[in-house]
PDB file of C-alpha atoms in Angstrom:
ATOM      1  CA  GLN L   1      -0.104  -0.181  -0.558  1.00  0.00           C
ATOM      2  CA  VAL L   2       1.205   3.828  -1.022  1.00  0.00           C
ATOM      3  CA  GLN L   3      -0.052   6.704   1.969  1.00  0.00           C
ATOM      4  CA  LEU L   4       0.399   9.588   0.824  1.00  0.00           C
ATOM      5  CA  VAL L   5       0.001  12.676   2.345  1.00  0.00           C
ATOM      6  CA  GLU L   6      -1.189  17.047   0.757  1.00  0.00           C
ATOM      7  CA  SER L   7      -0.056  19.984   2.997  1.00  0.00           C
ATOM      8  CA  GLY L   8       0.615  23.301   2.381  1.00  0.00           C
ATOM      9  CA  GLY L   9      -2.678  24.549   1.546  1.00  0.00           C
ATOM     10  CA  GLY L  10      -4.466  27.027   3.040  1.00  0.00           C
ATOM     11  CA  LEU L  11      -5.793  31.160   2.686  1.00  0.00           C
ATOM     12  CA  VAL L  12      -4.192  33.415   0.344  1.00  0.00           C
ATOM     13  CA  GLN L  13      -5.759  36.257  -1.505  1.00  0.00           C
ATOM     14  CA  THR L  14      -5.910  36.704  -5.479  1.00  0.00           C
ATOM     15  CA  GLY L  15      -2.765  36.987  -7.012  1.00  0.00           C
ATOM     16  CA  GLY L  16      -0.964  35.150  -4.512  1.00  0.00           C
ATOM     17  CA  SER L  17       1.436  31.630  -4.440  1.00  0.00           C
ATOM     18  CA  LEU L  18       0.876  28.982  -2.583  1.00  0.00           C
ATOM     19  CA  ARG L  19       3.526  25.533  -2.683  1.00  0.00           C
ATOM     20  CA  LEU L  20       1.379  22.433  -1.830  1.00  0.00           C
ATOM     21  CA  SER L  21       3.696  18.759  -0.703  1.00  0.00           C
ATOM     22  CA  CYS L  22       2.726  15.016  -0.794  1.00  0.00           C
ATOM     23  CA  ALA L  23       4.142  13.301   0.657  1.00  0.00           C
ATOM     24  CA  ALA L  24       4.146   9.423  -0.113  1.00  0.00           C
ATOM     25  CA  SER L  25       5.209   6.535   1.870  1.00  0.00           C
ATOM     26  CA  GLY L  26       4.448   2.541   1.967  1.00  0.00           C
ATOM     27  CA  SER L  27       4.970  -0.179  -1.081  1.00  0.00           C
ATOM     28  CA  THR L  28       6.901   3.263  -3.215  1.00  0.00           C
ATOM     29  CA  TYR L  29       8.708   1.685  -5.582  1.00  0.00           C
ATOM     30  CA  PHE L  30       4.752  -0.188  -7.479  1.00  0.00           C
ATOM     31  CA  ILE L  31       4.597   3.767  -8.195  1.00  0.00           C
ATOM     32  CA  ASN L  32       4.582   4.332 -12.047  1.00  0.00           C
ATOM     33  CA  ALA L  33       3.131   8.554 -11.524  1.00  0.00           C
ATOM     34  CA  MET L  34       1.505  10.882  -9.407  1.00  0.00           C
ATOM     35  CA  GLY L  35      -0.769  13.596  -9.572  1.00  0.00           C
ATOM     36  CA  TRP L  36      -2.494  16.269  -8.585  1.00  0.00           C
ATOM     37  CA  TYR L  37      -6.294  16.936  -9.579  1.00  0.00           C
ATOM     38  CA  ARG L  38      -8.552  19.602  -7.153  1.00  0.00           C
ATOM     39  CA  GLN L  39     -12.237  19.251  -6.953  1.00  0.00           C
ATOM     40  CA  ALA L  40     -14.144  22.583  -5.915  1.00  0.00           C
ATOM     41  CA  PRO L  41     -18.135  22.958  -4.235  1.00  0.00           C
ATOM     42  CA  ASP L  42     -20.783  21.317  -6.478  1.00  0.00           C
ATOM     43  CA  LYS L  43     -17.918  20.260  -9.498  1.00  0.00           C
ATOM     44  CA  GLN L  44     -16.360  17.175 -10.735  1.00  0.00           C
ATOM     45  CA  ARG L  45     -12.371  16.383  -9.608  1.00  0.00           C
ATOM     46  CA  GLU L  46     -10.465  17.904 -12.785  1.00  0.00           C
ATOM     47  CA  LEU L  47      -6.846  16.606 -13.084  1.00  0.00           C
ATOM     48  CA  LEU L  48      -4.264  19.539 -12.559  1.00  0.00           C
ATOM     49  CA  ALA L  49      -0.843  17.795 -13.273  1.00  0.00           C
ATOM     50  CA  THR L  50       0.733  14.791 -13.762  1.00  0.00           C
ATOM     51  CA  ILE L  51       4.627  12.887 -13.216  1.00  0.00           C
ATOM     52  CA  THR L  52       5.679   9.780 -13.839  1.00  0.00           C
ATOM     53  CA  TRP L  53       7.933   7.970 -12.706  1.00  0.00           C
ATOM     54  CA  GLY L  54      10.760   8.609 -15.845  1.00  0.00           C
ATOM     55  CA  GLY L  55       9.559  12.082 -15.561  1.00  0.00           C
ATOM     56  CA  VAL L  56       7.755  13.003 -17.665  1.00  0.00           C
ATOM     57  CA  ILE L  57       5.656  16.332 -16.922  1.00  0.00           C
ATOM     58  CA  LYS L  58       1.840  17.403 -18.482  1.00  0.00           C
ATOM     59  CA  TYR L  59      -0.578  19.530 -17.255  1.00  0.00           C
ATOM     60  CA  ALA L  60      -4.238  20.302 -17.188  1.00  0.00           C
ATOM     61  CA  ASP L  61      -4.433  23.899 -20.247  1.00  0.00           C
ATOM     62  CA  ASN L  62      -5.994  25.978 -17.602  1.00  0.00           C
ATOM     63  CA  VAL L  63      -3.278  26.110 -15.774  1.00  0.00           C
ATOM     64  CA  LYS L  64       0.002  25.190 -17.282  1.00  0.00           C
ATOM     65  CA  GLU L  65       0.839  28.698 -17.929  1.00  0.00           C
ATOM     66  CA  ARG L  66       0.191  28.814 -13.603  1.00  0.00           C
ATOM     67  CA  PHE L  67       2.055  25.925 -11.688  1.00  0.00           C
ATOM     68  CA  LYS L  68       4.578  23.676 -11.828  1.00  0.00           C
ATOM     69  CA  ILE L  69       4.804  20.344 -10.518  1.00  0.00           C
ATOM     70  CA  SER L  70       7.723  18.769  -9.026  1.00  0.00           C
ATOM     71  CA  ARG L  71       9.532  16.151  -7.219  1.00  0.00           C
ATOM     72  CA  ASP L  72      11.911  15.765  -4.835  1.00  0.00           C
ATOM     73  CA  ASP L  73      15.399  13.321  -5.466  1.00  0.00           C
ATOM     74  CA  ALA L  74      13.966  10.714  -3.965  1.00  0.00           C
ATOM     75  CA  LYS L  75      10.673  10.571  -5.530  1.00  0.00           C
ATOM     76  CA  THR L  76       8.470   9.888  -2.113  1.00  0.00           C
ATOM     77  CA  THR L  77       8.040  13.342  -2.093  1.00  0.00           C
ATOM     78  CA  MET L  78       5.703  15.481  -5.119  1.00  0.00           C
ATOM     79  CA  PHE L  79       5.232  19.579  -5.005  1.00  0.00           C
ATOM     80  CA  LEU L  80       2.865  22.117  -7.263  1.00  0.00           C
ATOM     81  CA  GLU L  81       3.557  25.336  -6.826  1.00  0.00           C
ATOM     82  CA  MET L  82       1.014  27.783  -8.036  1.00  0.00           C
ATOM     83  CA  ASN L  83       1.173  30.835  -8.887  1.00  0.00           C
ATOM     84  CA  ARG L  84      -1.445  34.042  -9.715  1.00  0.00           C
ATOM     85  CA  LEU L  85      -3.992  32.659  -8.207  1.00  0.00           C
ATOM     86  CA  ASP L  86      -7.944  33.466  -8.093  1.00  0.00           C
ATOM     87  CA  ALA L  87     -10.790  33.056  -6.363  1.00  0.00           C
ATOM     88  CA  ALA L  88     -11.380  29.416  -9.588  1.00  0.00           C
ATOM     89  CA  ASP L  89      -8.082  28.211  -7.615  1.00  0.00           C
ATOM     90  CA  THR L  90     -10.336  27.809  -4.817  1.00  0.00           C
ATOM     91  CA  ALA L  91     -11.228  24.262  -4.305  1.00  0.00           C
ATOM     92  CA  VAL L  92      -9.542  21.482  -2.258  1.00  0.00           C
ATOM     93  CA  TYR L  93      -6.509  19.712  -4.086  1.00  0.00           C
ATOM     94  CA  TYR L  94      -5.315  15.901  -3.468  1.00  0.00           C
ATOM     95  CA  CYS L  95      -2.422  14.384  -4.717  1.00  0.00           C
ATOM     96  CA  ASN L  96      -2.712  10.504  -6.433  1.00  0.00           C
ATOM     97  CA  ALA L  97      -0.466   7.879  -7.465  1.00  0.00           C
ATOM     98  CA  GLU L  98      -0.834   5.307  -9.553  1.00  0.00           C
ATOM     99  CA  CYS L  99       0.801   1.621  -8.772  1.00  0.00           C
ATOM    100  CA  SER L 100       0.674  -0.843 -10.043  1.00  0.00           C
ATOM    101  CA  TYR L 101       2.318  -4.781  -8.790  1.00  0.00           C
ATOM    102  CA  PRO L 102       3.670  -7.673  -9.369  1.00  0.00           C
ATOM    103  CA  SER L 103       0.668  -9.818  -9.613  1.00  0.00           C
ATOM    104  CA  GLY L 104      -0.751  -6.850 -12.149  1.00  0.00           C
ATOM    105  CA  GLU L 105      -3.084  -5.648 -10.628  1.00  0.00           C
ATOM    106  CA  GLU L 106      -3.284  -2.037 -10.442  1.00  0.00           C
ATOM    107  CA  TYR L 107      -3.754   0.314  -7.644  1.00  0.00           C
ATOM    108  CA  VAL L 108      -4.485   3.894  -7.672  1.00  0.00           C
ATOM    109  CA  TYR L 109      -4.765   5.584  -4.122  1.00  0.00           C
ATOM    110  CA  TRP L 110      -5.331   9.265  -3.533  1.00  0.00           C
ATOM    111  CA  GLY L 111      -4.196  11.653  -0.304  1.00  0.00           C
ATOM    112  CA  GLN L 112      -7.311  13.452   1.927  1.00  0.00           C
ATOM    113  CA  GLY L 113      -6.502  17.073   0.160  1.00  0.00           C
ATOM    114  CA  THR L 114      -5.856  20.304   1.387  1.00  0.00           C
ATOM    115  CA  GLN L 115      -7.777  22.994   1.082  1.00  0.00           C
ATOM    116  CA  VAL L 116      -6.780  25.760  -0.706  1.00  0.00           C
ATOM    117  CA  THR L 117      -9.144  29.140  -0.311  1.00  0.00           C
ATOM    118  CA  VAL L 118      -8.306  32.038  -2.222  1.00  0.00           C
ATOM    119  CA  SER L 119      -9.737  35.192  -1.138  1.00  0.00           C
ATOM    120  CA  HIS L 120     -10.616  38.614  -3.675  1.00  0.00           C
TER     121      HIS L 120
END
């Protein structure tokens, strides 16, 4: 199993920046890719960015100019740097990890989420 813990959320003013962290523990060597998602009230969960074990990065079009995904050298902590935030970025932000096991089983783990609130 993989455990994920997000941190770094909070209240920020419009135009400000935040850096979220996602710490992975457990069987991290089975992780193929990790990603950041968010879910605003009454909206579906939205994919923001992903990074594969090999370092391939993809962004959603609506955040690619403002958000940056990265990770530490140990590949156990992932970050999301968010800039020029506005009210539309207010949401609960989640990280996930896609894992493949020797048995052939695949599983996606999720963190508990961290709230980001952007005030006017």
